[in-house]
Coordinates of C-alpha atoms in Angstrom, one line a residue:
X1 CA 0.0 0.0 0.0
X2 CA 1.2 3.5 -0.8
X3 CA 2.3 5.7 2.0
X4 CA -0.6 8.1 2.7
X5 CA 1.5 10.8 4.3
X6 CA 2.6 13.9 2.4
X7 CA 6.2 12.8 2.8
X8 CA 5.2 9.5 1.2
X9 CA 3.6 11.3 -1.7
X10 CA 6.7 13.3 -2.2
X11 CA 8.9 10.2 -2.2
X12 CA 6.5 8.2 -4.4
X13 CA 8.2 6.7 -7.5
X14 CA 5.7 8.1 -9.9
X15 CA 6.0 11.6 -8.3
X16 CA 9.8 11.4 -8.5
X17 CA 9.8 10.4 -12.1
X18 CA 7.2 13.1 -12.9
X19 CA 9.2 15.8 -11.2
X20 CA 12.5 14.6 -12.7
X21 CA 11.2 14.8 -16.2
X22 CA 9.4 18.2 -15.6
X23 CA 12.4 19.9 -14.0
X24 CA 14.8 18.3 -16.4
X25 CA 12.9 19.7 -19.4
X26 CA 12.5 23.1 -17.8
X27 CA 16.1 23.4 -16.9
X28 CA 17.2 22.3 -20.4
X29 CA 14.9 25.0 -22.0
X30 CA 16.2 27.6 -19.6
X31 CA 19.8 26.9 -20.4
X32 CA 19.2 26.8 -24.1
X33 CA 17.5 30.2 -23.9
X34 CA 19.9 31.9 -21.6
X35 CA 23.3 30.5 -22.5
X36 CA 23.2 30.2 -26.3
X37 CA 23.0 33.4 -28.5
X38 CA 20.0 34.0 -30.7
X39 CA 21.9 33.0 -33.9
X40 CA 22.9 29.6 -32.4
X41 CA 21.2 26.5 -33.7
X42 CA 20.8 25.4 -30.0
X43 CA 19.1 28.6 -28.9
X44 CA 15.4 28.4 -27.7
X45 CA 13.5 31.5 -28.5
X46 CA 11.5 33.5 -26.0
X47 CA 8.4 32.6 -28.0
X48 CA 9.0 28.9 -27.4
X49 CA 9.6 29.5 -23.7
X50 CA 6.3 31.3 -23.5
X51 CA 4.6 28.6 -25.5
X52 CA 5.9 25.9 -23.1
X53 CA 4.9 28.0 -20.1
X54 CA 1.3 28.1 -21.6
X55 CA 1.3 24.4 -22.1
X56 CA 2.3 23.8 -18.4
X57 CA -0.5 26.1 -17.3
X58 CA -2.9 24.0 -19.3
X59 CA -1.3 20.9 -17.8
X60 CA -2.0 22.3 -14.3
X61 CA -5.6 23.0 -15.3
X62 CA -6.0 19.4 -16.6
X63 CA -4.5 18.0 -13.4
X64 CA -7.2 19.9 -11.5
X65 CA -10.0 18.4 -13.6
X66 CA -8.5 14.9 -13.3
X67 CA -8.6 15.2 -9.5
X68 CA -12.4 15.9 -9.5
X69 CA -13.4 13.9 -12.6
X70 CA -11.0 10.9 -12.5
X71 CA -11.1 10.3 -8.8
X72 CA -14.4 11.7 -7.7
X73 CA -16.5 11.1 -10.7
X74 CA -17.7 14.7 -11.1
X75 CA -17.6 15.6 -14.8
X76 CA -17.3 19.4 -14.6
X77 CA -17.8 21.4 -17.8
X78 CA -17.2 24.6 -16.0
X79 CA -13.6 24.5 -14.8
X80 CA -12.8 27.1 -17.4
X81 CA -14.6 29.6 -15.1
X82 CA -12.2 29.0 -12.2
X83 CA -9.3 29.2 -14.6
X84 CA -10.6 32.6 -15.9
X85 CA -11.3 34.0 -12.4
X86 CA -7.8 33.3 -11.3
X87 CA -6.6 34.9 -14.5
X88 CA -8.7 38.0 -13.9
X89 CA -7.4 38.3 -10.4
X90 CA -3.8 38.3 -11.7
X91 CA -4.8 40.6 -14.6
X92 CA -6.2 43.2 -12.2
X93 CA -3.0 43.3 -10.3
X94 CA -1.0 43.7 -13.5
X95 CA -3.3 46.5 -14.6
X96 CA -2.8 48.4 -11.4
X97 CA 1.0 48.1 -11.9
X98 CA 0.8 50.1 -15.1
X99 CA 0.1 53.3 -13.3
X100 CA 0.6 56.5 -15.4
X101 CA 2.4 54.5 -18.2
X102 CA -1.0 53.8 -19.8
X103 CA -2.3 55.5 -23.0
X104 CA -4.2 58.1 -21.0
X105 CA -1.6 58.6 -18.3
X106 CA -4.0 58.1 -15.4
X107 CA -2.1 56.7 -12.4
X108 CA -5.3 55.4 -10.7
X109 CA -7.6 54.2 -13.4
X110 CA -6.9 51.6 -16.1
X111 CA -7.1 52.9 -19.7
X112 CA -10.5 51.2 -20.4
X113 CA -12.1 52.9 -17.4
X114 CA -10.8 56.3 -18.6
X115 CA -12.1 55.6 -22.0
X116 CA -15.6 54.7 -20.6
X117 CA -15.5 57.9 -18.5
X118 CA -15.3 56.2 -15.1
X119 CA -14.5 58.8 -12.4
X120 CA -13.2 56.5 -9.7
X121 CA -11.9 53.0 -9.1
X122 CA -14.7 50.4 -8.2
X123 CA -14.5 49.0 -4.7
X124 CA -13.7 45.5 -5.9
X125 CA -10.6 46.8 -7.5
X126 CA -9.3 48.1 -4.2
X127 CA -6.2 46.3 -2.9
X128 CA -5.1 44.9 -6.2
X129 CA -2.2 47.2 -6.3
X130 CA -0.6 44.8 -3.7
X131 CA 0.7 41.5 -4.8
X132 CA -0.2 39.7 -1.6
X133 CA -3.8 40.7 -1.9
X134 CA -4.0 39.6 -5.5
X135 CA -2.4 36.3 -4.6
X136 CA -5.0 35.8 -1.9
X137 CA -7.8 36.5 -4.4
X138 CA -6.4 34.1 -6.9
X139 CA -7.1 31.3 -4.4
X140 CA -10.0 32.8 -2.6
X141 CA -12.3 33.8 -5.5
X142 CA -12.4 30.5 -7.4
X143 CA -12.4 28.5 -4.1
X144 CA -15.3 30.5 -2.7
X145 CA -17.3 30.2 -5.9
X146 CA -16.7 26.4 -6.0
X147 CA -17.6 26.0 -2.4
X148 CA -20.9 27.9 -2.7
X149 CA -21.8 26.2 -6.0
X150 CA -20.8 22.8 -4.7
X151 CA -22.6 23.1 -1.4
X152 CA -25.8 23.9 -3.2
X153 CA -25.4 21.2 -5.8
X154 CA -24.1 18.4 -3.7
X155 CA -26.5 19.1 -0.9
X156 CA -29.3 18.8 -3.4
X157 CA -27.7 15.5 -4.6
X158 CA -27.4 16.8 -8.2
X159 CA -25.2 14.3 -10.0
X160 CA -24.3 12.9 -13.5
X161 CA -25.2 14.8 -16.6
X162 CA -27.4 17.3 -14.7
X163 CA -24.4 18.4 -12.7
X164 CA -22.3 18.7 -15.9
X165 CA -25.0 20.9 -17.5
X166 CA -25.3 23.3 -14.5
X167 CA -21.5 23.7 -14.3
X168 CA -21.5 24.6 -18.0
X169 CA -24.3 27.0 -17.4
X170 CA -22.2 28.6 -14.6
X171 CA -19.3 29.4 -16.9
X172 CA -21.6 30.6 -19.7
X173 CA -23.4 33.0 -17.3
X174 CA -20.0 34.4 -16.1
X175 CA -18.9 34.8 -19.7
X176 CA -22.0 36.9 -20.5
X177 CA -21.5 38.9 -17.4
X178 CA -17.8 39.7 -18.0
X179 CA -18.7 40.8 -21.6
X180 CA -20.6 43.8 -20.1
X181 CA -18.6 47.0 -19.9
X182 CA -20.4 48.3 -16.9
X183 CA -19.1 45.3 -14.8
X184 CA -15.7 47.0 -14.8
X185 CA -13.5 44.2 -16.2
X186 CA -12.7 45.6 -19.6
X187 CA -15.7 44.1 -21.4
X188 CA -15.1 42.4 -24.7
X189 CA -11.4 43.5 -24.8
X190 CA -10.6 42.2 -21.3
X191 CA -7.4 43.2 -19.6
X192 CA -4.2 43.6 -21.5
X193 CA -1.1 45.8 -22.2
X194 CA 0.6 44.6 -19.0
X195 CA 4.0 46.1 -18.3
X196 CA 5.7 44.3 -15.4
X197 CA 5.3 41.8 -12.6
X198 CA 6.8 42.5 -9.2
X199 CA 9.0 45.2 -10.8
X200 CA 10.3 42.9 -13.6
X201 CA 9.4 43.7 -17.2
X202 CA 7.3 41.0 -18.8
X203 CA 9.1 41.6 -22.1
X204 CA 12.4 40.5 -20.8
X205 CA 13.6 36.9 -21.7
X206 CA 14.7 36.4 -18.1
X207 CA 11.2 37.2 -16.8
X208 CA 9.6 34.7 -19.3
X209 CA 12.1 32.0 -18.1
X210 CA 11.3 32.8 -14.5
X211 CA 7.5 32.5 -15.2
X212 CA 8.2 29.1 -16.9
X213 CA 10.1 27.9 -13.9
X214 CA 7.4 29.2 -11.5
X215 CA 4.8 27.3 -13.6
X216 CA 6.8 24.1 -13.5
X217 CA 7.3 24.4 -9.7
X218 CA 3.5 25.0 -9.3
X219 CA 2.7 22.0 -11.5
X220 CA 5.1 19.8 -9.5
X221 CA 3.6 21.0 -6.2
X222 CA 0.1 20.4 -7.4
X223 CA 1.0 16.9 -8.6
X224 CA 2.4 16.0 -5.2
X225 CA -0.7 17.4 -3.5
X226 CA -3.0 15.4 -5.7
X227 CA -1.0 12.3 -5.2
X228 CA -1.2 12.8 -1.5
X229 CA -5.0 13.4 -1.6
X230 CA -5.7 10.3 -3.8
X231 CA -3.4 8.1 -1.7
X232 CA -4.8 9.2 1.7
X233 CA -7.8 7.8 3.6
X234 CA -9.8 10.7 2.4
X235 CA -8.8 9.8 -1.2
X236 CA -10.0 6.2 -0.7
X237 CA -13.4 7.5 0.5
X238 CA -13.6 9.7 -2.5
X239 CA -12.9 6.7 -4.8
X240 CA -15.7 4.9 -3.0
X241 CA -18.0 7.8 -3.6
X242 CA -17.1 7.7 -7.3
X243 CA -17.7 4.0 -7.7
X244 CA -20.7 3.6 -5.4
X245 CA -22.0 6.8 -3.8
X246 CA -25.2 5.3 -2.5
X247 CA -23.3 2.5 -0.7
X248 CA -20.8 5.0 0.8
X249 CA -23.7 7.1 2.1
X250 CA -25.4 4.0 3.5
X251 CA -22.4 3.0 5.6
X252 CA -22.3 6.5 7.2
X253 CA -20.2 8.8 5.1
X254 CA -21.4 12.3 4.3
X255 CA -20.5 12.0 0.6
X256 CA -21.5 15.6 -0.2
X257 CA -18.7 16.8 2.2
X258 CA -16.1 14.8 0.4
X259 CA -17.2 15.9 -3.0
X260 CA -17.4 19.5 -1.9
X261 CA -13.8 19.4 -0.5
X262 CA -12.3 17.8 -3.6
X263 CA -14.3 20.2 -5.9
X264 CA -13.0 23.2 -4.0
X265 CA -9.4 22.1 -4.0
X266 CA -9.7 21.4 -7.8
X267 CA -11.1 24.9 -8.4
X268 CA -8.2 26.5 -6.4
X269 CA -5.7 24.7 -8.6
X270 CA -7.5 25.8 -11.7
X271 CA -7.4 29.4 -10.5
X272 CA -3.7 29.1 -9.9
X273 CA -3.2 27.9 -13.5
X274 CA -5.1 30.9 -14.8
X275 CA -3.0 33.3 -12.7
X276 CA 0.2 31.8 -14.1
X277 CA -1.3 31.9 -17.6
X278 CA -2.1 35.6 -17.9
X279 CA 1.4 37.2 -17.5
X280 CA 2.8 34.7 -20.0
X281 CA 0.2 35.3 -22.8
X282 CA -0.3 39.0 -22.0
X283 CA -4.1 39.1 -22.0
X284 CA -7.3 37.8 -20.2
X285 CA -10.7 38.3 -21.7
X286 CA -14.2 36.8 -21.4
X287 CA -13.5 34.3 -24.1
X288 CA -11.6 32.3 -21.4
X289 CA -15.0 31.6 -19.8
X290 CA -16.3 30.0 -23.0
X291 CA -17.9 26.5 -22.4
X292 CA -15.9 25.3 -25.4
X293 CA -12.7 25.8 -23.4
X294 CA -14.0 23.6 -20.6
X295 CA -15.1 20.9 -23.1
X296 CA -11.6 21.0 -24.6
X297 CA -10.2 20.5 -21.1
X298 CA -12.2 17.3 -20.8
X299 CA -10.7 16.1 -24.1
X300 CA -7.2 16.7 -22.8
X301 CA -7.8 14.5 -19.7
X302 CA -9.6 11.8 -21.7
X303 CA -6.8 11.6 -24.3
X304 CA -4.1 11.3 -21.6
X305 CA -6.0 9.0 -19.3
X306 CA -8.1 10.0 -16.4
X307 CA -7.6 8.9 -12.8
X308 CA -3.8 8.9 -13.4
X309 CA -2.9 12.5 -12.8
X310 CA 0.2 12.4 -15.1
X311 CA -2.0 11.2 -17.9
X312 CA -3.9 14.5 -17.7
X313 CA -0.6 16.4 -18.0
X314 CA 0.5 14.4 -21.0
X315 CA -2.9 14.8 -22.7
X316 CA -2.9 18.6 -22.1
X317 CA 0.6 19.0 -23.6
X318 CA 0.1 16.7 -26.6
X319 CA -3.3 18.1 -27.6
X320 CA -2.3 21.7 -27.3
X321 CA 0.9 21.1 -29.2
X322 CA -1.2 19.4 -31.9
X323 CA -3.5 22.5 -31.8
X324 CA -0.6 24.8 -32.3
X325 CA 0.6 22.8 -35.3
X326 CA -2.9 22.1 -36.8
X327 CA -4.2 25.7 -36.5
X328 CA -1.2 26.9 -38.3
X329 CA -2.0 24.6 -41.2
X330 CA -5.8 24.4 -41.2
X331 CA -7.3 26.6 -38.5
X332 CA -10.9 26.2 -39.6
X333 CA -10.7 22.4 -39.3
X334 CA -9.3 22.3 -35.8
X335 CA -12.7 21.8 -34.0
X336 CA -13.6 18.9 -36.4
X337 CA -10.2 17.3 -35.6
X338 CA -10.7 17.8 -31.9
X339 CA -14.2 16.2 -32.0
X340 CA -12.8 13.3 -34.1
X341 CA -10.0 12.8 -31.6
X342 CA -12.5 12.7 -28.7
X343 CA -14.7 10.1 -30.5
X344 CA -11.6 8.0 -31.4
X345 CA -10.3 8.1 -27.8
X346 CA -13.8 7.2 -26.4
X347 CA -14.2 4.2 -28.8
X348 CA -10.7 2.9 -29.1
X349 CA -8.8 4.1 -26.1
X350 CA -11.3 4.6 -23.2
X351 CA -8.4 4.6 -20.7
X352 CA -6.4 7.1 -22.8
X353 CA -2.8 7.0 -23.8
X354 CA -1.6 6.0 -20.3
X355 CA -4.1 3.1 -20.2
X356 CA -3.1 1.9 -23.6
X357 CA 0.6 1.9 -22.7
X358 CA 0.0 0.2 -19.4
X359 CA -2.1 -2.5 -21.1
X360 CA 0.6 -3.3 -23.7
X361 CA 3.7 -2.5 -21.6
X362 CA 4.3 -6.1 -20.4
X363 CA 4.4 -7.5 -24.0
X364 CA 6.5 -4.5 -25.2
X365 CA 8.9 -5.0 -22.3
X366 CA 9.2 -8.7 -23.1
X367 CA 9.7 -8.0 -26.8
X368 CA 12.3 -5.2 -26.6
X369 CA 14.0 -5.6 -23.3
X370 CA 14.5 -9.3 -23.0
X371 CA 18.1 -10.6 -22.6
X372 CA 19.9 -12.7 -25.3
X373 CA 19.5 -15.8 -23.2
X374 CA 15.7 -15.5 -23.2
X375 CA 15.5 -17.2 -26.6
X376 CA 17.4 -20.2 -25.5
X377 CA 15.1 -23.3 -25.0
X378 CA 15.9 -25.7 -22.2
X379 CA 17.4 -29.0 -23.2
X380 CA 15.5 -32.2 -22.6
X381 CA 16.9 -34.6 -20.0
X382 CA 18.0 -37.1 -22.6
X383 CA 20.0 -34.5 -24.5
X384 CA 22.0 -33.5 -21.5
X385 CA 25.5 -34.9 -21.3

C-alpha cells in the first residue's frame, strides 16, 4: 500500500519520475534560452519559452480536472470559469501596476475605465495594487465560488449529466456577465497591455524564463498534493464515492462533504493555473469563460487518461501542441479534428494514452527488453551430457 502521508507522496516513485522529467525539461529549455546566443542553432526563442509555459498552465488545469473527474466522478464542464477567475485576479494586479504609463496617463484608473468615463476605481478593484492581496484573491475567489456552488449542488444531490449541465451554465453565465462594460473588467477586450510583474518587465527573456520555472514548480507541487490526496484515507473514501456513492452514504459517510472538499481544491488549482497563464500570454478576456474551453479541457484529460494525474498532464501538452501545429495549417478544421479525436479516444482508447501503454507494456517490455538468453530453449533430460 502506498504511504498516505505527504512525505510518502513526495517520495513516491511516480512523483519522483514526474518531477524529474518536468524539472529536467524546464532546466534544459532555460539553459538553451539563456546560455546560447539567438543566432545559435541550439538557442530556444522567447516565443518557445512562453509557449511551453502556456502548455504547463494547461497541464495544471488538466490536473485539477482529473482530480475531480477521474477520482471523484464529477464531470465538470465549467472548470474554465475557475481558470478565468484566477486569470482576472492576476490581470487586475498587472493593470494596477501600469500606473501612469498607460495610454491616458492616469495613475489610478486603467485605460479602459478612462475611455468609458469612469470617475473612480470600483470598490472591488481596491487592494489589487498589492501582490499579496492579488495572490490571496487568486485562491479565494475560485475557491469560494466552487464552495458555494458545490454546497448547493451536492447538498441537493445533483449528479451525473445534470451536474455537468449546470457547471456549463455557470461558466456561460459568467462569460456573458464579463462581456458587459459596466461590470468593470474591460468588457469584450478584457485586460491587456501589461508592463511588469513585481517590478520585472514582462518583455524580458529572463522574466519569461522565471515564469516558466514558476509554472513548473507549481505544477510539480500540485501533482504531489493530488498524489497525497488520492493516496490518503480521504482519497480512498472519494474513490468509494465515485464507484458507489449510495453504498458509501449507506455506511455512514457524508458523501457531499467529500465531494465538496475535492471540488473546492480542484477549483483553487484551476485558479492558480489561470493566474500563471495571464502574465505569459499577456491578456485575459471573457473568451476564457467559453464553455468550449471547458469541453476541450475534458478532451485533454480523456486523451491522456483520467484517474492517473500524469496522464492528464500528458494529454494537455500533446493536444495543445497538436492544436498549435494544426491551427497553423488548417485553422478552420481544428474543431472537427478535436471532435474526431475525442470520439476516437472514447471508442478505441477509453483509458487514454496511459491506459493503452499500461495495457501493452508487459508485452512490449518482453519484446524489446529481453536478454539474449531468453530465446534459449531448455534441453531435454535425454539430451544433457
